[in-house]
PDB file of C-alpha atoms and ligand atoms in Angstrom:
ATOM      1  CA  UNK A   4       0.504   8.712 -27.557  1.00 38.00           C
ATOM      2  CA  UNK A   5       0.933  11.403 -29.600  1.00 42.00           C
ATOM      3  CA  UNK A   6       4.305  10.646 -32.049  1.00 48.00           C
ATOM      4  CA  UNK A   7       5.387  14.240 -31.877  1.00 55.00           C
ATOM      5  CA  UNK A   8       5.716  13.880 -28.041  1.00 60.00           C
ATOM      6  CA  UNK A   9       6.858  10.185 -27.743  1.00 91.00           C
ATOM      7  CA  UNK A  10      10.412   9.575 -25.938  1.00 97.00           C
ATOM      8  CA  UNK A  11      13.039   8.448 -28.604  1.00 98.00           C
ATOM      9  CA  UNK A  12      16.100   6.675 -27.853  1.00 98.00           C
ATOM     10  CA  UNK A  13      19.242   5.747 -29.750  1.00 98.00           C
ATOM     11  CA  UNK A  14      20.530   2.070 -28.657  1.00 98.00           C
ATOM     12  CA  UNK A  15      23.809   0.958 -30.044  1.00 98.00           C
ATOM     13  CA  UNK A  16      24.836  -2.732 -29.607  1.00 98.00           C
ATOM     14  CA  UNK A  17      21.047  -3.171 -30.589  1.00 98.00           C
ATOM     15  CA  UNK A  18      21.204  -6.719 -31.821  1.00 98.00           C
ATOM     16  CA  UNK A  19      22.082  -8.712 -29.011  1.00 97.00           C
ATOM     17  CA  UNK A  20      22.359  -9.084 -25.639  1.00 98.00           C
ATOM     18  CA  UNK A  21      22.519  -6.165 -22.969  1.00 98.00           C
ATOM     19  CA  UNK A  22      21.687  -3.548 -25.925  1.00 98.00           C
ATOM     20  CA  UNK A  23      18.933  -5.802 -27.398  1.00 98.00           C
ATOM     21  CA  UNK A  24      17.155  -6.161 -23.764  1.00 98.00           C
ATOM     22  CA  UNK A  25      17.428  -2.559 -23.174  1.00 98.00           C
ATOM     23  CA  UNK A  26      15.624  -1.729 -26.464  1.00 98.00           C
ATOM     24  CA  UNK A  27      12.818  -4.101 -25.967  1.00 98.00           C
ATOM     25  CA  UNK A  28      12.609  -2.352 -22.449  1.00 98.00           C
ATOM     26  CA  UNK A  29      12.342   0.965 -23.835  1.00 98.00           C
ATOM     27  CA  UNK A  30       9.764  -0.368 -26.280  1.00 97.00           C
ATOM     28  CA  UNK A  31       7.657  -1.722 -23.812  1.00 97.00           C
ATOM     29  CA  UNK A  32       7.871   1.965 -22.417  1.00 97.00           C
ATOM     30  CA  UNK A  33       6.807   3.307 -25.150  1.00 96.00           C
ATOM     31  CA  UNK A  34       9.714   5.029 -26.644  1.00 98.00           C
ATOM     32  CA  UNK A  35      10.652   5.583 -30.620  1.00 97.00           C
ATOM     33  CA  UNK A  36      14.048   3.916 -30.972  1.00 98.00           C
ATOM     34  CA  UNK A  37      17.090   3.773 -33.174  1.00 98.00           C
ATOM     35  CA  UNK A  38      18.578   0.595 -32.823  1.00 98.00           C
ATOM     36  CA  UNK A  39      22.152  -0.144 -34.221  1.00 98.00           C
ATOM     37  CA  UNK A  40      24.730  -2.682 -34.549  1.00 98.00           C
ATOM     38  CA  UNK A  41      27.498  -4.115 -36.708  1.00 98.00           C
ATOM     39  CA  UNK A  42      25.896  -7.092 -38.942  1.00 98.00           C
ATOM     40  CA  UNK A  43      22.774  -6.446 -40.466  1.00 97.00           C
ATOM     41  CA  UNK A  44      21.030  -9.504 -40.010  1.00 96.00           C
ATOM     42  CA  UNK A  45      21.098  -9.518 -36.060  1.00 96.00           C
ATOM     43  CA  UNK A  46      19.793  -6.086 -36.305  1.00 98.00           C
ATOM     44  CA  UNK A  47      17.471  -6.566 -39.117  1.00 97.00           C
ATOM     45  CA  UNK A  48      15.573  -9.832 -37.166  1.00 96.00           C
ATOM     46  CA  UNK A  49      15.550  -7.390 -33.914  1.00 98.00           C
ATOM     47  CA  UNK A  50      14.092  -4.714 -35.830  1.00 98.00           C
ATOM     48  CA  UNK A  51      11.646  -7.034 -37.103  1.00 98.00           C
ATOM     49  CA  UNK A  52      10.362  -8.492 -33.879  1.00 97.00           C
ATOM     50  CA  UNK A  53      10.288  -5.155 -32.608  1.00 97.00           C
ATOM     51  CA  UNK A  54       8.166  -3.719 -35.019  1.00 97.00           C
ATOM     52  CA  UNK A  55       5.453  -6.550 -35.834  1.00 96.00           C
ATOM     53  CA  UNK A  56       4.475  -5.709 -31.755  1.00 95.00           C
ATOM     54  CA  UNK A  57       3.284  -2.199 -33.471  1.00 94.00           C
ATOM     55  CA  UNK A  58       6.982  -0.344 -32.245  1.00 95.00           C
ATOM     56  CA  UNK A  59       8.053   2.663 -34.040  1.00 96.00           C
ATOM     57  CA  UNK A  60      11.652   1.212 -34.562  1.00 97.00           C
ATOM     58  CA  UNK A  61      14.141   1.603 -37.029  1.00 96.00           C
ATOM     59  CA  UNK A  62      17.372  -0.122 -37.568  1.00 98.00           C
ATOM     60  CA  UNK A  63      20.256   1.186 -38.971  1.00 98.00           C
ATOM     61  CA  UNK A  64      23.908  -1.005 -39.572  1.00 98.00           C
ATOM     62  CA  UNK A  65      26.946   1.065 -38.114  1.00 98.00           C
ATOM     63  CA  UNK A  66      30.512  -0.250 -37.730  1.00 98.00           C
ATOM     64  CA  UNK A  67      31.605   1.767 -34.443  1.00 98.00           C
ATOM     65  CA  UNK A  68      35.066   1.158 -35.491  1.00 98.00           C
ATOM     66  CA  UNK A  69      34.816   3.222 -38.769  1.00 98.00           C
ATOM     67  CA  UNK A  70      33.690   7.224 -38.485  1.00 97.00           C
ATOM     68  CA  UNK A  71      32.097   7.761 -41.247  1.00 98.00           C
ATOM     69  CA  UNK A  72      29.656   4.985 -40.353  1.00 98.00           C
ATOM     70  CA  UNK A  73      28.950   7.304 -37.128  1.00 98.00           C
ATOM     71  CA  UNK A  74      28.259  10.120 -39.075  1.00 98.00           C
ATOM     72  CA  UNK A  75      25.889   8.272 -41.235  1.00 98.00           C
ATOM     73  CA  UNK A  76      24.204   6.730 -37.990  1.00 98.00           C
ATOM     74  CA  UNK A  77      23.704  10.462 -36.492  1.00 98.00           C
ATOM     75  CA  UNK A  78      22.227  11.859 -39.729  1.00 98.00           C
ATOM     76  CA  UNK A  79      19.558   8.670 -40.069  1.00 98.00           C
ATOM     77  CA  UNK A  80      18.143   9.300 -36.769  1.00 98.00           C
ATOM     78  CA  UNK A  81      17.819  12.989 -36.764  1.00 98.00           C
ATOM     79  CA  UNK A  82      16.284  12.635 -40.198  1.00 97.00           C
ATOM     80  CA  UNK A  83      14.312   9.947 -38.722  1.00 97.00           C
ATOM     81  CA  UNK A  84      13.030  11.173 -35.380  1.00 97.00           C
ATOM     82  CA  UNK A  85      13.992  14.841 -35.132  1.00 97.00           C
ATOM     83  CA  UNK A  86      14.721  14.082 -31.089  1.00 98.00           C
ATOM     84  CA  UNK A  87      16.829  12.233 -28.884  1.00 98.00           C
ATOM     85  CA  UNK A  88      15.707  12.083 -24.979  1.00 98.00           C
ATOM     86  CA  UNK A  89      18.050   9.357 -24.075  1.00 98.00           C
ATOM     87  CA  UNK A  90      21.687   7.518 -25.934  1.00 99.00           C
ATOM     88  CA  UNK A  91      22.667   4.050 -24.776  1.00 99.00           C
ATOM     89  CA  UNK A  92      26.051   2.855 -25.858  1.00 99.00           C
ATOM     90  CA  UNK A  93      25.839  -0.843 -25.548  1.00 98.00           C
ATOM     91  CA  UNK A  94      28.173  -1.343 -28.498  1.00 98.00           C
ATOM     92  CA  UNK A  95      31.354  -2.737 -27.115  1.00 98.00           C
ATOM     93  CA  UNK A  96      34.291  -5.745 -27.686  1.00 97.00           C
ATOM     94  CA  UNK A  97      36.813  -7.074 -25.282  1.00 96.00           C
ATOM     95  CA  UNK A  98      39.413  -9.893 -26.040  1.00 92.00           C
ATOM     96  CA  UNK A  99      40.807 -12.061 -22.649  1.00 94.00           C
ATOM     97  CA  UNK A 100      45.194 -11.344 -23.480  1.00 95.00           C
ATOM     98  CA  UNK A 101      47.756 -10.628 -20.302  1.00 97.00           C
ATOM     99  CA  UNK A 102      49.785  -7.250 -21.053  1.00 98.00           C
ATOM    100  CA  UNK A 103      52.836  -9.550 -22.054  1.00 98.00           C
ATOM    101  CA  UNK A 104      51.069 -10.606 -25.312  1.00 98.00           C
ATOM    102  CA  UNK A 105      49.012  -7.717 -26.749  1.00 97.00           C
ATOM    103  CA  UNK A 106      48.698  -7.046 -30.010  1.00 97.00           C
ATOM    104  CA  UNK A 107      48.306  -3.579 -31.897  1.00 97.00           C
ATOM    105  CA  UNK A 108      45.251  -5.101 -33.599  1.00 97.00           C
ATOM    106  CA  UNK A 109      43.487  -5.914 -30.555  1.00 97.00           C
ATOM    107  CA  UNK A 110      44.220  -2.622 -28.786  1.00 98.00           C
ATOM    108  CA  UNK A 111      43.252  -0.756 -31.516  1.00 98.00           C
ATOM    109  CA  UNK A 112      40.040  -2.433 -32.010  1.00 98.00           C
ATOM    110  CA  UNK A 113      39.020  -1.814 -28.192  1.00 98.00           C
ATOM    111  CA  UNK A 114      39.964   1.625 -27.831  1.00 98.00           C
ATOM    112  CA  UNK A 115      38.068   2.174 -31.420  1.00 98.00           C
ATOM    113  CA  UNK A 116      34.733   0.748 -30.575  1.00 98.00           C
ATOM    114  CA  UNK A 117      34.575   0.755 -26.625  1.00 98.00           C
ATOM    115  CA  UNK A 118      35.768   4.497 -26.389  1.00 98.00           C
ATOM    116  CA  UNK A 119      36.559   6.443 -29.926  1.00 98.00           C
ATOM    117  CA  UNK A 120      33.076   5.506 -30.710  1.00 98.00           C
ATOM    118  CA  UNK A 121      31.162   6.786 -27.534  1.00 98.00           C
ATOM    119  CA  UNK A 122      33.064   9.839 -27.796  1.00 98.00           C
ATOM    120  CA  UNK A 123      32.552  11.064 -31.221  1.00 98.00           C
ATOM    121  CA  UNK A 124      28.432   9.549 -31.070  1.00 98.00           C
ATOM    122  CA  UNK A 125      28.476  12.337 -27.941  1.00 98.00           C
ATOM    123  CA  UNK A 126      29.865  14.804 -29.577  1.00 98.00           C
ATOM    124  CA  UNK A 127      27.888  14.633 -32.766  1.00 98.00           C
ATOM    125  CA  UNK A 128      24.612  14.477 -30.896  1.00 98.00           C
ATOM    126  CA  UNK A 129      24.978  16.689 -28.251  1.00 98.00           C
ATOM    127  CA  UNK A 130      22.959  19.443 -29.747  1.00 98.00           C
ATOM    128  CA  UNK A 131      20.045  16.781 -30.727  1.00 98.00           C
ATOM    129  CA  UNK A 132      20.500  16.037 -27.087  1.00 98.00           C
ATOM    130  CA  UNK A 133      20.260  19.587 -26.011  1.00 98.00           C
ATOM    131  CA  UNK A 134      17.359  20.537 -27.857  1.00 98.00           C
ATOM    132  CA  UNK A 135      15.020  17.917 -26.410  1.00 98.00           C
ATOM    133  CA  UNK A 136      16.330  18.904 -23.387  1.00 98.00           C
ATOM    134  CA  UNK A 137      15.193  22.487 -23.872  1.00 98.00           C
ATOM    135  CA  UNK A 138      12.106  21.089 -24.896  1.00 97.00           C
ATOM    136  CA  UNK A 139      11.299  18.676 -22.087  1.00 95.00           C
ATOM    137  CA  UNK A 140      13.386  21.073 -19.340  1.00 97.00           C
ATOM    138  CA  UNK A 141      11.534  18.273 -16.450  1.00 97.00           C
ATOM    139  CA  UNK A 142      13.584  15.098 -17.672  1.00 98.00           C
ATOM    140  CA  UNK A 143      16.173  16.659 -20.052  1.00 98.00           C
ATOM    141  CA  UNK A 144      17.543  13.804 -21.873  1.00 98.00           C
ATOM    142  CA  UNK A 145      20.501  11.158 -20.705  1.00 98.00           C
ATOM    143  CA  UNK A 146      23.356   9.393 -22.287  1.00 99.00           C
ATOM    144  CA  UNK A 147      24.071   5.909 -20.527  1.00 99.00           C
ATOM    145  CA  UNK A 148      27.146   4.212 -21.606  1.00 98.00           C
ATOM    146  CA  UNK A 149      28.037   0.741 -20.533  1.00 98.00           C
ATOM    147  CA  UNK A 150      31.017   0.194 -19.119  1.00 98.00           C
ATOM    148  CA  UNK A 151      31.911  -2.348 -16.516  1.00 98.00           C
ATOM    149  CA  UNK A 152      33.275  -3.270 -13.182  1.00 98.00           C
ATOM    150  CA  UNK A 153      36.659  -3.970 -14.774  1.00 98.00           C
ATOM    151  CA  UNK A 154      37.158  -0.081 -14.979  1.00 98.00           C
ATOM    152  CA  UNK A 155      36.524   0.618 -11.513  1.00 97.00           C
ATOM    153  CA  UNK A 156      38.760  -2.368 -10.532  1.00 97.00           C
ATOM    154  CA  UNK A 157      41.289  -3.901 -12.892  1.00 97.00           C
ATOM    155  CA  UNK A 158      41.399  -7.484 -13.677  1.00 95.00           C
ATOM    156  CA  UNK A 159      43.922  -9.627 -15.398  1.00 96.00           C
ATOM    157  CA  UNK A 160      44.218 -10.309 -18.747  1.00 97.00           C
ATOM    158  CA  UNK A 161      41.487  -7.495 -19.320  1.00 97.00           C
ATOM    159  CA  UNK A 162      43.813  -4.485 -19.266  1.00 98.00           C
ATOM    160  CA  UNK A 163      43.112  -2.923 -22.219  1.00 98.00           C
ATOM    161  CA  UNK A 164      39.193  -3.635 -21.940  1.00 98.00           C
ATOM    162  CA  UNK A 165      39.216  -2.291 -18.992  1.00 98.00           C
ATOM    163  CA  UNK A 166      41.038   0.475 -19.475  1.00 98.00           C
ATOM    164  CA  UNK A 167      38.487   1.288 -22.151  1.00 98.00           C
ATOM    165  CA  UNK A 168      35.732   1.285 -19.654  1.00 98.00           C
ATOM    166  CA  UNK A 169      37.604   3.025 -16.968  1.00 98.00           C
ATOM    167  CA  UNK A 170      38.229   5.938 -19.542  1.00 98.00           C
ATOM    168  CA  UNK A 171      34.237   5.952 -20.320  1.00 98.00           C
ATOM    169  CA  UNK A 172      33.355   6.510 -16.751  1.00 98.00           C
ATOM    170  CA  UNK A 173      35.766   9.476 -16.996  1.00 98.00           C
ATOM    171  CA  UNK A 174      34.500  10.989 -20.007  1.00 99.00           C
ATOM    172  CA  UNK A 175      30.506  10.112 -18.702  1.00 98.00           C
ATOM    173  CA  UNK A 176      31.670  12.257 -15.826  1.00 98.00           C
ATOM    174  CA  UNK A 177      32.974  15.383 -17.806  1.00 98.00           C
ATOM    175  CA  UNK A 178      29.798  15.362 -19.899  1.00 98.00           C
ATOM    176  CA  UNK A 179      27.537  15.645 -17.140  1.00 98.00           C
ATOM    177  CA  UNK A 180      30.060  18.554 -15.661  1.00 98.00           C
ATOM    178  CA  UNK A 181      29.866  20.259 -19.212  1.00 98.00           C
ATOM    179  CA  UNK A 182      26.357  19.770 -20.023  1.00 98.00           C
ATOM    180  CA  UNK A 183      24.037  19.497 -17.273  1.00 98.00           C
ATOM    181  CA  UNK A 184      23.136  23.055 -16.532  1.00 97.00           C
ATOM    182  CA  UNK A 185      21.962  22.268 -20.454  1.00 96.00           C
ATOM    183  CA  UNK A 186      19.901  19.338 -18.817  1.00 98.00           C
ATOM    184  CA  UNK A 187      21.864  16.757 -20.430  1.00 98.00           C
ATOM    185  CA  UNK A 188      23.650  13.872 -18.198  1.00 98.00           C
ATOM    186  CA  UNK A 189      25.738  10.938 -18.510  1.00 99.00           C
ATOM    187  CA  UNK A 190      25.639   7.936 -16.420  1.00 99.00           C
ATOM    188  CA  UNK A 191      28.138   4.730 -16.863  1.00 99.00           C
ATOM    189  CA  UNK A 192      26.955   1.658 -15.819  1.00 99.00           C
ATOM    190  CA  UNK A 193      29.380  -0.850 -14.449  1.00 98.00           C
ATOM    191  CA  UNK A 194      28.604  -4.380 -14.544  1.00 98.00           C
ATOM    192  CA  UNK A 195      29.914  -7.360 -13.251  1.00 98.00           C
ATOM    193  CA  UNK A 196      29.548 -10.849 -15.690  1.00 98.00           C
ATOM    194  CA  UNK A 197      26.594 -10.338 -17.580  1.00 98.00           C
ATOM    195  CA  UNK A 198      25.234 -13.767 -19.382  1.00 97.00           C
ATOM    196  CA  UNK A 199      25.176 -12.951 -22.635  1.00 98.00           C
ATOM    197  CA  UNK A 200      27.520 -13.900 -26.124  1.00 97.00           C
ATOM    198  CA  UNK A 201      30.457 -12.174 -24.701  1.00 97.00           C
ATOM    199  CA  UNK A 202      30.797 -14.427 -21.370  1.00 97.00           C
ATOM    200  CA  UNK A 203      30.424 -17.484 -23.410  1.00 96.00           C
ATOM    201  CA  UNK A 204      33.716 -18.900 -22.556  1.00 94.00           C
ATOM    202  CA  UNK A 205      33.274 -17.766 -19.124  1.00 95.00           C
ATOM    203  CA  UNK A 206      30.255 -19.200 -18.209  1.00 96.00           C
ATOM    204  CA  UNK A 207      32.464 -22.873 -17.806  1.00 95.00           C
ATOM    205  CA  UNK A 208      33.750 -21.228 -14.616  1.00 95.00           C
ATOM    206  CA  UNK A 209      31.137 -18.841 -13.179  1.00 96.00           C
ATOM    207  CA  UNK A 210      27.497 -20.191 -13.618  1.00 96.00           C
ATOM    208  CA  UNK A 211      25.318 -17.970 -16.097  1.00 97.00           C
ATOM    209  CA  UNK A 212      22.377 -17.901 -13.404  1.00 97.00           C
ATOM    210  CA  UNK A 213      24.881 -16.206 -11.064  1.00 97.00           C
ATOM    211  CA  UNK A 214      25.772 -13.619 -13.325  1.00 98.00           C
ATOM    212  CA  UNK A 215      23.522  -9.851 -13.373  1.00 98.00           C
ATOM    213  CA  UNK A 216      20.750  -9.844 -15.476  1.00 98.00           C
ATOM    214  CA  UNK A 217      20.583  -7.549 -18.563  1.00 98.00           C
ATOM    215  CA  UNK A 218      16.706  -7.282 -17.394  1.00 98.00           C
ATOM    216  CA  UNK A 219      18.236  -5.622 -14.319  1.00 98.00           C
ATOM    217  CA  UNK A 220      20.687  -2.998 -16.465  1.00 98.00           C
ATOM    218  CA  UNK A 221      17.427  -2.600 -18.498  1.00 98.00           C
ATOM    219  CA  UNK A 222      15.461  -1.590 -15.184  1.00 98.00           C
ATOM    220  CA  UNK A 223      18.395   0.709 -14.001  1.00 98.00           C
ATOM    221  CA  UNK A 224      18.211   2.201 -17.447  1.00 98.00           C
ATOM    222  CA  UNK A 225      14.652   2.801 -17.279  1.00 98.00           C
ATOM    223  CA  UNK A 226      14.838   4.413 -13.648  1.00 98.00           C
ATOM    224  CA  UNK A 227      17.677   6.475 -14.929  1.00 98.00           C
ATOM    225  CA  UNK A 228      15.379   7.709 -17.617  1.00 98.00           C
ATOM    226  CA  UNK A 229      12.873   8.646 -15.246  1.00 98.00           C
ATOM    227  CA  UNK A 230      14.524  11.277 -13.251  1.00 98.00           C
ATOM    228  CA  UNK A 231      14.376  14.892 -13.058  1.00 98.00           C
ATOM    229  CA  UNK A 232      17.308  16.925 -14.887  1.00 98.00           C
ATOM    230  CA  UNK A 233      18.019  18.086 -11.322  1.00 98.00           C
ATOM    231  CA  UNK A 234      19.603  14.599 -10.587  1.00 98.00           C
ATOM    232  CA  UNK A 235      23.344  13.544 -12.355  1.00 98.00           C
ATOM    233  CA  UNK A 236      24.281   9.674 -11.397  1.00 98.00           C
ATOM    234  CA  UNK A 237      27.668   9.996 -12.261  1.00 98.00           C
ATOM    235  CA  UNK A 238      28.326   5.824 -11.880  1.00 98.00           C
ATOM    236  CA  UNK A 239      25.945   2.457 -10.823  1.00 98.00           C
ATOM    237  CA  UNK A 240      27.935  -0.345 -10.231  1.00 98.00           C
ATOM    238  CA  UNK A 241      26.028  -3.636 -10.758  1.00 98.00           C
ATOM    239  CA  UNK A 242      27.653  -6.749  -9.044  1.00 97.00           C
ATOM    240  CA  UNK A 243      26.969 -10.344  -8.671  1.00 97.00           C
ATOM    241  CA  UNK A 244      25.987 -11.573  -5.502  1.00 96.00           C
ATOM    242  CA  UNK A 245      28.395 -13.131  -3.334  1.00 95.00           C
ATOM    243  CA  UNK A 246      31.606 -12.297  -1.139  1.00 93.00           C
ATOM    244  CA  UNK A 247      33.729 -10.387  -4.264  1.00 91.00           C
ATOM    245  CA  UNK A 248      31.822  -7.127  -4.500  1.00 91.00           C
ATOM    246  CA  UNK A 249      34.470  -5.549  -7.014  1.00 93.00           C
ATOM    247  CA  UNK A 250      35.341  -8.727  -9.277  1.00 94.00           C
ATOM    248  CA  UNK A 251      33.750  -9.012 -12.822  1.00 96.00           C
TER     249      UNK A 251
HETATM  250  N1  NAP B 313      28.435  -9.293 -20.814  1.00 62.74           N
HETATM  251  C1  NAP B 313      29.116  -8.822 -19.773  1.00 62.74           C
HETATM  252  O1  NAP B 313      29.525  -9.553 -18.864  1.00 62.74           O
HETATM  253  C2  NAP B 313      29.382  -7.344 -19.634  1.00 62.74           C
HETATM  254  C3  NAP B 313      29.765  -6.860 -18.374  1.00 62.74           C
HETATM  255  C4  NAP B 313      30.040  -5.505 -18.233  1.00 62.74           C
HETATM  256  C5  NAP B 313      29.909  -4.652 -19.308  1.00 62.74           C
HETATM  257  N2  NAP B 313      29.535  -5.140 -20.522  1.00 62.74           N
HETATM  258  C6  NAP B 313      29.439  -4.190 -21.633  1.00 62.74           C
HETATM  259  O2  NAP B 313      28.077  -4.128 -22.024  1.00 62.74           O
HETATM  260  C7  NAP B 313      27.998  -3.873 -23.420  1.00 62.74           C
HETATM  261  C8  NAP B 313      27.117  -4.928 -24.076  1.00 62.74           C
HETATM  262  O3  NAP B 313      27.724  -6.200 -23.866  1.00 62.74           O
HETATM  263  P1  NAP B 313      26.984  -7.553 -24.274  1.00 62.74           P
HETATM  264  O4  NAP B 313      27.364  -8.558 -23.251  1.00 62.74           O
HETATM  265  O5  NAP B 313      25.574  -7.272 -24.566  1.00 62.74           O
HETATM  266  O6  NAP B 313      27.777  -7.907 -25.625  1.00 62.74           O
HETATM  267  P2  NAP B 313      27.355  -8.893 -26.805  1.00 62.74           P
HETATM  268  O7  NAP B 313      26.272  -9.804 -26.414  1.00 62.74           O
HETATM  269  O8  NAP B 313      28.654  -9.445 -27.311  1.00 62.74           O
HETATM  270  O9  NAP B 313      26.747  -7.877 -27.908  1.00 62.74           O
HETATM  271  C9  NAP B 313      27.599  -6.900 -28.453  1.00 62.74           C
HETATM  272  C10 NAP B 313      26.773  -5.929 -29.266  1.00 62.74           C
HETATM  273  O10 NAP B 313      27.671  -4.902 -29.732  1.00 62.74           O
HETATM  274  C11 NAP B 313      27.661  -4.890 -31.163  1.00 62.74           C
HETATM  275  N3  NAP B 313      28.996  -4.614 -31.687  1.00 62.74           N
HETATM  276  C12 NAP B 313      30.147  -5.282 -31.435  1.00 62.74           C
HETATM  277  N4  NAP B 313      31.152  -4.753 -32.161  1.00 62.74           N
HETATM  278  C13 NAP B 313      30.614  -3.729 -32.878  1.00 62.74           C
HETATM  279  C14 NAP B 313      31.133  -2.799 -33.811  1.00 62.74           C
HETATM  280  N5  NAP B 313      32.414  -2.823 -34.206  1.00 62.74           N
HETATM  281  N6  NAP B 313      30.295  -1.887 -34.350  1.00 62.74           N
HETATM  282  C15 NAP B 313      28.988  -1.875 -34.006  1.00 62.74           C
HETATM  283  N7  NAP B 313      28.428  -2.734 -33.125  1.00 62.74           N
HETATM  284  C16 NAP B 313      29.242  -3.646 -32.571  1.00 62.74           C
HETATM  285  C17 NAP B 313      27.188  -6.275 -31.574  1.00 62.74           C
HETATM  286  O11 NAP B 313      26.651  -6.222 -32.876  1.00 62.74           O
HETATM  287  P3  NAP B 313      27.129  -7.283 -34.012  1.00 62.74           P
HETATM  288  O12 NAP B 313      26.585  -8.604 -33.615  1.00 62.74           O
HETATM  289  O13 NAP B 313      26.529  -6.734 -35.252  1.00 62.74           O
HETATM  290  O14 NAP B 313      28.630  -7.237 -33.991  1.00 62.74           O
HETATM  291  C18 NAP B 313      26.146  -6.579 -30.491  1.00 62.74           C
HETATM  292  O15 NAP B 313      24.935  -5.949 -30.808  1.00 62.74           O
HETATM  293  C19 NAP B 313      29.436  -3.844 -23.943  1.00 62.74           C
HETATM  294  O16 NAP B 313      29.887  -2.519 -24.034  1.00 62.74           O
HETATM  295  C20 NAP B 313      30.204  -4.600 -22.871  1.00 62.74           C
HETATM  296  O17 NAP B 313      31.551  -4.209 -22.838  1.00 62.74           O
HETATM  297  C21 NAP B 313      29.252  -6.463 -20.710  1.00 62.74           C
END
């Protein structure tokens, strides 16, 4: 392919699980990626893997709970790929504590990296965004954020993650009602339990090979990718199978 025409994506929560499926998808498609996370290392032995199968991928460390890191982030892949046909904010943290006992810390943490974070990665690359758009008017380019089943319906002792998630659908929806006639759209994915790190402790009570796969929120994001700028999917909610459609 040639590079100056190959699809680039920026994947945050890169390293591991959902975020680290997804960019080995989009590999496997073909795409240039950005791939970011927290702790170097992870990212660093993704990057790796990625690349010695001949990917054009870069990794760059970003705390999602500091701005200037953000800033940093945007600037590296512009200066890096010029482009940006489709975001995926994968990044995210959620801690299990019933409304009675939170703490400022975790709050703050939450709304910092599951929502500040999306936000002001938008923002800043909404004209990169744009401008591939204009360039490819067919596809434009897409933002996917995941969010989760616990912000369409709440569940306890996940208020505040939740809450996060249920404020990213919102704000997925007023970027697609902003920027779409640009050929940019946003799309929030809502899973139920996913098996990865985060449902560790979970996984004693609901069976891992019960939960969604992240190869299926990897397909969805592929599909998404492959539509026409004419099309906005505002929300896909991804449950397990079973008799509880709308529990995590
Ligand atoms: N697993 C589920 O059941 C489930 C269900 C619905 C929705 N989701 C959502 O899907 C997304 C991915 O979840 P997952 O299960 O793949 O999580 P995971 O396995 O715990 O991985 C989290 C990823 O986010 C990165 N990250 C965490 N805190 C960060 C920070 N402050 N700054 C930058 N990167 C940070 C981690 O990097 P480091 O290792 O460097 O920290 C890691 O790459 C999250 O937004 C989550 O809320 C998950």
């Amino acid at each position: 392919m040639d590079p100056t025409s190959r699809r680039v994506a920026l994947v945050t929560g890169a390293s591991r699980g959902i975020g680290a499926e997804i960019s080995r998808r989009l590999v496997a498609e073909g795409y240039g990626i950005t791939l970011t996370a927290r702790r170097p290392a992870g990212l660093e032995s993704m990057v790796a893997d990625l690349q010695s199968g001949g990917a054009a991928a870069h990794g760059i460390p970003a705390n999602m709970a500091d701005p200037e890191s953000i800033t940093d982030l945007v600037a590296a892949h512009e200066r890096c790929f010029g482009r940006l046909d489709l975001l995926v904010l994968s990044a995210g943290a959620g801690s299990d504590e019933r409304v009675i006992d939170l703490t400022l810390k975790a709050v703050d943490l939450q709304l910092s990296v599951n929502l500040r974070a999306q936000m002001m990665l938008v923002s800043a690359l909404l004209p990169l965004l744009r401008a591939t758009a204009g360039a490819e008017p067919h596809l434009g380019a897409r933002v996917v954020g995941l969010a989760s089943i616990t912000g369409v319906a709440a569940e306890p002792g996940l208020s505040v993650y939740g809450a996060t998630k249920a404020a990213l659908i919102s704000f997925c929806e007023a970027v697609s009602t902003e920027e779409s006639t640009n050929g940019v759209s946003a799309t929030a994915i809502c899973p139920g339990y996913v098996a990865t790190d985060m449902t560790t402790s979970i996984q004693q009570r609901v069976p891992a090979d019960s939960m969604v796969t992240a190869a299926d929120i990897a397909e969805m994001v592929v599909a998404l990718s492959r539509l026409s700028a004419k099309t906005v999917v505002p929300t896909v909610v991804m449950t397990r199978a079973g008799s509880e459609l709308w529990r995590a």
